[in-house]
mmCIF file of C-alpha atoms in Angstrom:
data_model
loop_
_atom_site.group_PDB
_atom_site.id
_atom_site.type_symbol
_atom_site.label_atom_id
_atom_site.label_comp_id
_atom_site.label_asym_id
_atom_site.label_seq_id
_atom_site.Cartn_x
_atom_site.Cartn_y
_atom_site.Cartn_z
ATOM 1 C CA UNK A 1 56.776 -38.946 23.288
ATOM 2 C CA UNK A 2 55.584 -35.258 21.940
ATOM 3 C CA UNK A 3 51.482 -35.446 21.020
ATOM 4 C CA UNK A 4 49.545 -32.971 19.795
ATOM 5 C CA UNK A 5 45.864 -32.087 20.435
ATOM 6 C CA UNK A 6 43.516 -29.891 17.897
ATOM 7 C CA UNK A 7 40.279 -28.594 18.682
ATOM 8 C CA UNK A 8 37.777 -29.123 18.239
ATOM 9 C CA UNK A 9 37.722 -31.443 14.881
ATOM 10 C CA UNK A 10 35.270 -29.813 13.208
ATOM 11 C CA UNK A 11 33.271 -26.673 13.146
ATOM 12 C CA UNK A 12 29.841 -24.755 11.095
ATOM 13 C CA UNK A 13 29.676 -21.308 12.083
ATOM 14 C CA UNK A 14 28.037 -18.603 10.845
ATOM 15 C CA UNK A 15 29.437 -15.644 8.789
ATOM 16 C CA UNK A 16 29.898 -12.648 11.433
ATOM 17 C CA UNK A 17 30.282 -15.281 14.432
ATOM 18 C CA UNK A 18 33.542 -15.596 16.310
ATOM 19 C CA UNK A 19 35.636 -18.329 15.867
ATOM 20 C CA UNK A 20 38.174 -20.135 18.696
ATOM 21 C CA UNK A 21 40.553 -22.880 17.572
ATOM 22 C CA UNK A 22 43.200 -24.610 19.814
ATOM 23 C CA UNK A 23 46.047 -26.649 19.329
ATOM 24 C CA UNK A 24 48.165 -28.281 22.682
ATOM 25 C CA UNK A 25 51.543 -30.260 22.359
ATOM 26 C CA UNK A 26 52.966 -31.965 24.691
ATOM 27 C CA UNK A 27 56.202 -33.623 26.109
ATOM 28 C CA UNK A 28 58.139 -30.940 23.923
ATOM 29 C CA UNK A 29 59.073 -27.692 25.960
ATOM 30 C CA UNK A 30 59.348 -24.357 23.962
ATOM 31 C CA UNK A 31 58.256 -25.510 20.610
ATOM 32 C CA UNK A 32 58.031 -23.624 17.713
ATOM 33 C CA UNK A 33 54.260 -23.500 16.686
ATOM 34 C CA UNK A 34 53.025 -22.878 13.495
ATOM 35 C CA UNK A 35 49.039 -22.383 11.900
ATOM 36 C CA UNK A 36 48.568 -23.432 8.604
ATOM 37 C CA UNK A 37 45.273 -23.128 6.611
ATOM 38 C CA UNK A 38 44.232 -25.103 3.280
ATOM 39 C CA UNK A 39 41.165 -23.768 1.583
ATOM 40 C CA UNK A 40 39.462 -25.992 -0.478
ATOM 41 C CA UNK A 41 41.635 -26.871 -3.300
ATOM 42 C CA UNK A 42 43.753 -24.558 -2.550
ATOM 43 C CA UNK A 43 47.907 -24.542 -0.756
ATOM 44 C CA UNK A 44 48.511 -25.329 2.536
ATOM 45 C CA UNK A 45 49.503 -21.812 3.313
ATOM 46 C CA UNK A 46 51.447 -20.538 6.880
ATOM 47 C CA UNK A 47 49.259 -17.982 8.688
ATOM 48 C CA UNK A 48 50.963 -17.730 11.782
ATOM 49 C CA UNK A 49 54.445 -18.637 14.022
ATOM 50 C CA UNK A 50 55.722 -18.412 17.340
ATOM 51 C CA UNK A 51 58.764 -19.061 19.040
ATOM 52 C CA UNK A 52 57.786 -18.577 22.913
ATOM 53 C CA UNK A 53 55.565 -17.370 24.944
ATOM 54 C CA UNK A 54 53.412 -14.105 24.183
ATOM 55 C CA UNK A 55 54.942 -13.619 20.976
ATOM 56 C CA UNK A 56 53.106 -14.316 17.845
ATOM 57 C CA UNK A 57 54.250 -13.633 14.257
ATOM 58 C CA UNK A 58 51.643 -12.856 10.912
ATOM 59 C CA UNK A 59 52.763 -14.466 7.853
ATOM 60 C CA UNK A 60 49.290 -14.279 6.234
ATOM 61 C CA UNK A 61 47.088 -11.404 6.776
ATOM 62 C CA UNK A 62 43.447 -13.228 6.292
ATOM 63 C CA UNK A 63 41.675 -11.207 9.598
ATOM 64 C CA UNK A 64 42.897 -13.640 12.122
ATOM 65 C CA UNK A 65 44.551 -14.044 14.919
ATOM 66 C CA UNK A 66 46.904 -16.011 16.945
ATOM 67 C CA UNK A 67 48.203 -16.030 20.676
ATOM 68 C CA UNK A 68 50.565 -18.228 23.160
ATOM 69 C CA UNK A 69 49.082 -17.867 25.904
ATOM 70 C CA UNK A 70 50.812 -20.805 27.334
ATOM 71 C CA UNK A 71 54.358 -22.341 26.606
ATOM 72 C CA UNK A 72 52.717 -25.707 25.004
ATOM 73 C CA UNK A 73 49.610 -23.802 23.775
ATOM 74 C CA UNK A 74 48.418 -22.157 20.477
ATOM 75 C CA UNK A 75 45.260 -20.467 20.155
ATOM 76 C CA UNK A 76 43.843 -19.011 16.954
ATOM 77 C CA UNK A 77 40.985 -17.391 16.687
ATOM 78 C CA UNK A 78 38.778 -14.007 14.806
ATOM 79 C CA UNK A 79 35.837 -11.468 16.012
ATOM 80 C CA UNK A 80 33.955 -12.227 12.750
ATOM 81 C CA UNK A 81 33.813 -14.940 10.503
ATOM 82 C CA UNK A 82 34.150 -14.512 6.875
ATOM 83 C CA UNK A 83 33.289 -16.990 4.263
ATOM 84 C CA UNK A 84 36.704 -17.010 2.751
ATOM 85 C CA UNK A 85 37.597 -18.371 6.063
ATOM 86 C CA UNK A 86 36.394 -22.070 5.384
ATOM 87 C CA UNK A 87 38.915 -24.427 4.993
ATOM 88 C CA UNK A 88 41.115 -26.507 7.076
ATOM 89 C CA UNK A 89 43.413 -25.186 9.548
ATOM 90 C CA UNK A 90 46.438 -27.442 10.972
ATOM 91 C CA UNK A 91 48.475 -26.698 13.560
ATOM 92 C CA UNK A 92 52.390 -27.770 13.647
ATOM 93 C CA UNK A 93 55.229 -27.655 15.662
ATOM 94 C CA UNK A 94 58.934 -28.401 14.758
ATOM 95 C CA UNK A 95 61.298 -30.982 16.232
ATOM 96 C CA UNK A 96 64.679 -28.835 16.453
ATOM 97 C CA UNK A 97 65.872 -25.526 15.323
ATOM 98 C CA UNK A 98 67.947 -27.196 12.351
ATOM 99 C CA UNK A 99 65.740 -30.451 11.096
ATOM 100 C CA UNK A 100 62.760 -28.205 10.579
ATOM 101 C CA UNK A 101 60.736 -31.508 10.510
ATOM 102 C CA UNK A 102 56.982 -30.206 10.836
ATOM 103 C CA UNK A 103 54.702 -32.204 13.009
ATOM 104 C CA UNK A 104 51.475 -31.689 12.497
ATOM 105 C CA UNK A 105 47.942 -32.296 14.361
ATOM 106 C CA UNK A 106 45.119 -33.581 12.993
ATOM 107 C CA UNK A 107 43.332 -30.745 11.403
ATOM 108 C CA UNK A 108 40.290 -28.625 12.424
ATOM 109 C CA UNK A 109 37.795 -28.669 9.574
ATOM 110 C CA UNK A 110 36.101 -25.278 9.408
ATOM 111 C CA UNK A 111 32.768 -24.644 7.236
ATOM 112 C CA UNK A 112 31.594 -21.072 7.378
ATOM 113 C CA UNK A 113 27.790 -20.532 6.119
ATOM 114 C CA UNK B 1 59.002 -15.085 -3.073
ATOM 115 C CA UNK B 2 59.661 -18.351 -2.265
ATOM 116 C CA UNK B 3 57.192 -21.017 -3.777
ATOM 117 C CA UNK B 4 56.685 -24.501 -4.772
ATOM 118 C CA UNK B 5 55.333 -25.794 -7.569
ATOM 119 C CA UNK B 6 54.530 -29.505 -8.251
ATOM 120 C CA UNK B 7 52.369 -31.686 -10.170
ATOM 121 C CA UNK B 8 48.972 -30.798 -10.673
ATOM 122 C CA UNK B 9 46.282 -33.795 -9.397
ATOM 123 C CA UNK B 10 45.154 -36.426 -9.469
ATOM 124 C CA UNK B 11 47.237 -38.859 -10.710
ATOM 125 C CA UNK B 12 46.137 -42.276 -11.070
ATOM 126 C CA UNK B 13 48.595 -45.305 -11.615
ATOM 127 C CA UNK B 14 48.141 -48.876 -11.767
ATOM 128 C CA UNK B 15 49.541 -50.995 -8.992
ATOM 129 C CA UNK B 16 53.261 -52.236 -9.625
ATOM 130 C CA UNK B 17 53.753 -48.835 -12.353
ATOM 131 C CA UNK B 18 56.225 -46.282 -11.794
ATOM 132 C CA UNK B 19 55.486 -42.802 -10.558
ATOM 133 C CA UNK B 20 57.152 -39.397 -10.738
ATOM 134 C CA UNK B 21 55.877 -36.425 -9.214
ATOM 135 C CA UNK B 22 57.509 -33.659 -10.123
ATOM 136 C CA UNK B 23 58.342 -30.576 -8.029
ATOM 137 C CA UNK B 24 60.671 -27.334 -8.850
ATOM 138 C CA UNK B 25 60.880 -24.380 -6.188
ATOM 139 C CA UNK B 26 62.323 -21.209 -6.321
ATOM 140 C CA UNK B 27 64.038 -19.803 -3.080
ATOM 141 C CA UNK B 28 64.566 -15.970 -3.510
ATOM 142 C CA UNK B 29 64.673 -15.274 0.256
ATOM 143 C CA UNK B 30 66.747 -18.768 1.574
ATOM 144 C CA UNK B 31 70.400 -18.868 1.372
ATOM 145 C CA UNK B 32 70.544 -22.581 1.773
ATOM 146 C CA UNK B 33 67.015 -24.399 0.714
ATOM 147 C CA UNK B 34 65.284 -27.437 2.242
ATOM 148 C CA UNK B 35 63.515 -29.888 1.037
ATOM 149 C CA UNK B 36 60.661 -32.051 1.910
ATOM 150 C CA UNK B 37 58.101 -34.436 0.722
ATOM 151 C CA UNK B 38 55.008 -34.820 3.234
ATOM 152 C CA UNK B 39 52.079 -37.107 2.844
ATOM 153 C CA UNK B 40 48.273 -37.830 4.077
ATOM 154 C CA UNK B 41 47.452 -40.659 4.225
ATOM 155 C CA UNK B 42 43.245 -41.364 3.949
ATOM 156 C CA UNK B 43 41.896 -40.673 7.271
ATOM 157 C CA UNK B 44 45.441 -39.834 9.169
ATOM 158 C CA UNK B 45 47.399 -36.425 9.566
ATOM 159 C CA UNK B 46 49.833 -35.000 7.598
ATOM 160 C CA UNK B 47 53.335 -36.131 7.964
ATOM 161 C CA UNK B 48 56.914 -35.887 7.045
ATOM 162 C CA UNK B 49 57.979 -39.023 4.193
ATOM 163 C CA UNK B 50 61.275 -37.688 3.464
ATOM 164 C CA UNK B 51 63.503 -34.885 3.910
ATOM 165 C CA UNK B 52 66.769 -33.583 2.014
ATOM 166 C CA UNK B 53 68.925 -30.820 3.193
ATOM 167 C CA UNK B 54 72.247 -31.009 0.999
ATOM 168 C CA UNK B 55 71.802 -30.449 -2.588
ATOM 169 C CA UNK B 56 73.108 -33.018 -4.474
ATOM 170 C CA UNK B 57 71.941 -35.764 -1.821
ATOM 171 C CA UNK B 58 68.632 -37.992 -2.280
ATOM 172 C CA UNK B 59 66.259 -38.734 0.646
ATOM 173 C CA UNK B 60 64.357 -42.429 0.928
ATOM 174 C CA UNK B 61 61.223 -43.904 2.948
ATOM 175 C CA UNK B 62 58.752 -46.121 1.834
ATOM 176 C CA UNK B 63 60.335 -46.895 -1.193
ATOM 177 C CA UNK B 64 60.021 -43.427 -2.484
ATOM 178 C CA UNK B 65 62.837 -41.635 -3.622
ATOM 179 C CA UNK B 66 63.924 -37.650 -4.260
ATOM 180 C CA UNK B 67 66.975 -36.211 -5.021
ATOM 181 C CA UNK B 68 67.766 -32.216 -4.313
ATOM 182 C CA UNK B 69 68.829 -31.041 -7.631
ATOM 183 C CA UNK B 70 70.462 -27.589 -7.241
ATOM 184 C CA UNK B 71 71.025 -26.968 -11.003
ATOM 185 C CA UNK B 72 66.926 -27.316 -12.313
ATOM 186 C CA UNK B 73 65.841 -26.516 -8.524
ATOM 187 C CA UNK B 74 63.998 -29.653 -8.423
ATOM 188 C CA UNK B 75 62.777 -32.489 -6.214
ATOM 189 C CA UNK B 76 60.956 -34.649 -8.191
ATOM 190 C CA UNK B 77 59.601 -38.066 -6.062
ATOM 191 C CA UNK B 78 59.705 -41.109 -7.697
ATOM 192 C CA UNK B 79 58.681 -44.891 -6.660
ATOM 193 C CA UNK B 80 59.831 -47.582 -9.107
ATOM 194 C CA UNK B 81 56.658 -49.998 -8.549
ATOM 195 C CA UNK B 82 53.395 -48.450 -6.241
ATOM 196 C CA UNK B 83 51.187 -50.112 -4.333
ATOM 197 C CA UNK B 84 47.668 -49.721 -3.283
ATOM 198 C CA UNK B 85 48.594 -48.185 0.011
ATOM 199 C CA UNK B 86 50.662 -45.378 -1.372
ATOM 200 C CA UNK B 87 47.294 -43.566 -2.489
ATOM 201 C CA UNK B 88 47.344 -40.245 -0.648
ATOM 202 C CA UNK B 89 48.222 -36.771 -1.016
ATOM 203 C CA UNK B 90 51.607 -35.742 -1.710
ATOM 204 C CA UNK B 91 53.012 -32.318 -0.872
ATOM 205 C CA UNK B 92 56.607 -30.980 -1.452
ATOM 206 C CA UNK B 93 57.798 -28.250 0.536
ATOM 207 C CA UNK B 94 60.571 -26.174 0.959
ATOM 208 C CA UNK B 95 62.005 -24.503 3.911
ATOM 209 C CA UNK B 96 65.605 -23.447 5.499
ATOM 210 C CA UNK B 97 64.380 -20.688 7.638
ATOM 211 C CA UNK B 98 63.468 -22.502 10.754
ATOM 212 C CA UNK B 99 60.327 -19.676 10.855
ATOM 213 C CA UNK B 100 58.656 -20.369 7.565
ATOM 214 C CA UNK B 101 58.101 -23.764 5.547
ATOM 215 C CA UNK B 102 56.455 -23.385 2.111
ATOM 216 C CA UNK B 103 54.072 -25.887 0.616
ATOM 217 C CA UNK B 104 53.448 -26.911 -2.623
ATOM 218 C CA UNK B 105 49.143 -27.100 -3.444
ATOM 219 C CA UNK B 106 49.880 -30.971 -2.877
ATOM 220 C CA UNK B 107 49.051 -33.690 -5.551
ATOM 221 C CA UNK B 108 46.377 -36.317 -4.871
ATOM 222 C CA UNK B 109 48.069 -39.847 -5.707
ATOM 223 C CA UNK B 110 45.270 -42.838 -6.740
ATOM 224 C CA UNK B 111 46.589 -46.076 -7.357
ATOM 225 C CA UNK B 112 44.326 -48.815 -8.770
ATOM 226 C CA UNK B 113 44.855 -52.354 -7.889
#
C-alpha cells in the first residue's frame, strides 16, 4: 500500500526566516507530486508539480520553491518567509495518469509571525 | 481560466434533512473536464468521495450523489437524509489535465443531531 509522510506537522517561523517542508510517498514508483497551499479562508490552490526526477513545474508564483531531489521525494521550501505565506500546505500525489485521483498527506500547518 | 465555484459556507442541516451543495466550473483550457468531490473529515486528511469523468454520468459514495451536467457545467452533491458524521468540508474540483487539478474554496458542512 502507497503512504505518504509530511513534515513536519506544524511550523511558527519568523518573517525573513527560511522555510523547509517535505513530503515522502511510498510503495508508488514515479509518482506525480503535487504542492498545494490553502491560506486561511482562502482555495486550496496548486503551487507546484512534478512528473520525475529533477524536474519541477510553477503553477503559482508566491516566492517559493520546489525540488525532486529523489524519485519518492518532494521538497518545498523559500530563502525568506513572508507573512502571506501562512497557511496550510498539502502535498499530493496521483494514482494513474488517467484517474487523476489526488492523494493527499496530512497537511503541514504553517504560521508566519 | 479554469475555476470552480461552489457553495459558499457553512451550511448547517439537521440530521435526517436533505442537502445540496452546489458547484458550476468553467473549463476554458480542458478539452474533456473532470470532476470531483473531496472531503475532510474533522481531524483526518483530505480525500477523494467521488469522482465523475463522463458527462452525463453520476458518481456515488457514502450516500452522496453528483451528476456531471455538461449543459449548466455543474456538479452539484446531494445526500437525501445526512447524518451527524457527514459534517466536514466539502470541496469540488475539476481536472482532466493529469498536471493540474482545480479546487473549489471548499464548503464547511455542519450537521446538528
Amino acid at each position: 500500500a502507497q503512504t505518504i509522510h509530511q513534515w513536519p506537522v506544524a511550523e511558527i517561523k519568523a518573517v525573513g526566516s527560511p522555510l523547509s517542508l517535505g513530503c515522502t510517498i511510498k510503495g508508488k514508483s514515479s509518482p506525480n507530486l503535487y504542492w498545494y497551499w490553502q491560506a486561511t479562508g482562502g482555495t486550496l490552490q496548486q503551487l507546484f508539480y512534478s512528473i520525475t526526477v529533477g524536474q519541477v513545474e510553477s503553477v503559482v508564483q508566491l516566492n517559493l520553491s520546489a525540488s525532486r531531489p529523489k524519485d519518492d521525494q518532494f521538497i518545498l521550501s523559500t530563502e525568506k518567509l513572508l507573512l502571506s505565506h501562512s497557511g496550510f500546505y498539502l502535498c499530493a500525489w496521483i494514482r494513474g495518469a488517467s484517474a487523476e485521483t489526488l492523494y493527499f498527506g496530512s497537511g503541514t500547518r504553517l504560521t508566519v509571525l | 481560466g479554469d475555476s470552480v465555484t461552489q457553495t459558499e459556507g457553512p451550511v448547517t442541516v439537521s440530521e435526517s434533512e436533505s442537502l445540496i451543495i452546489n458547484c458550476t466550473y468553467s473549463a476554458t483550457s480542458i478539452a474533456y473536464p473532470n470532476l470531483f468531490w473531496y472531503v475532510r473529515y474533522p481531524g483526518e486528511g483530505l480525500q477523494l468521495l467521488l469522482k465523475v469523468i463522463t458527462a452525463g454520468q453520476k458518481g456515488s459514495s457514502r450516500g452522496f450523489e453528483a451528476t456531471y451536467n455538461k449543459e449548466t457545467t455543474s456538479f452539484h452533491l446531494q445526500k437525501a437524509s445526512v447524518q451527524e458524521s457527514d459534517s466536514a468540508v466539502y470541496y469540488c474540483a475539476l481536472g482532466g489535465n493529469t498536471n493540474k487539478v482545480v479546487f473549489g474554496t471548499g464548503t464547511r458542512l455542519q450537521v446538528l443531531p
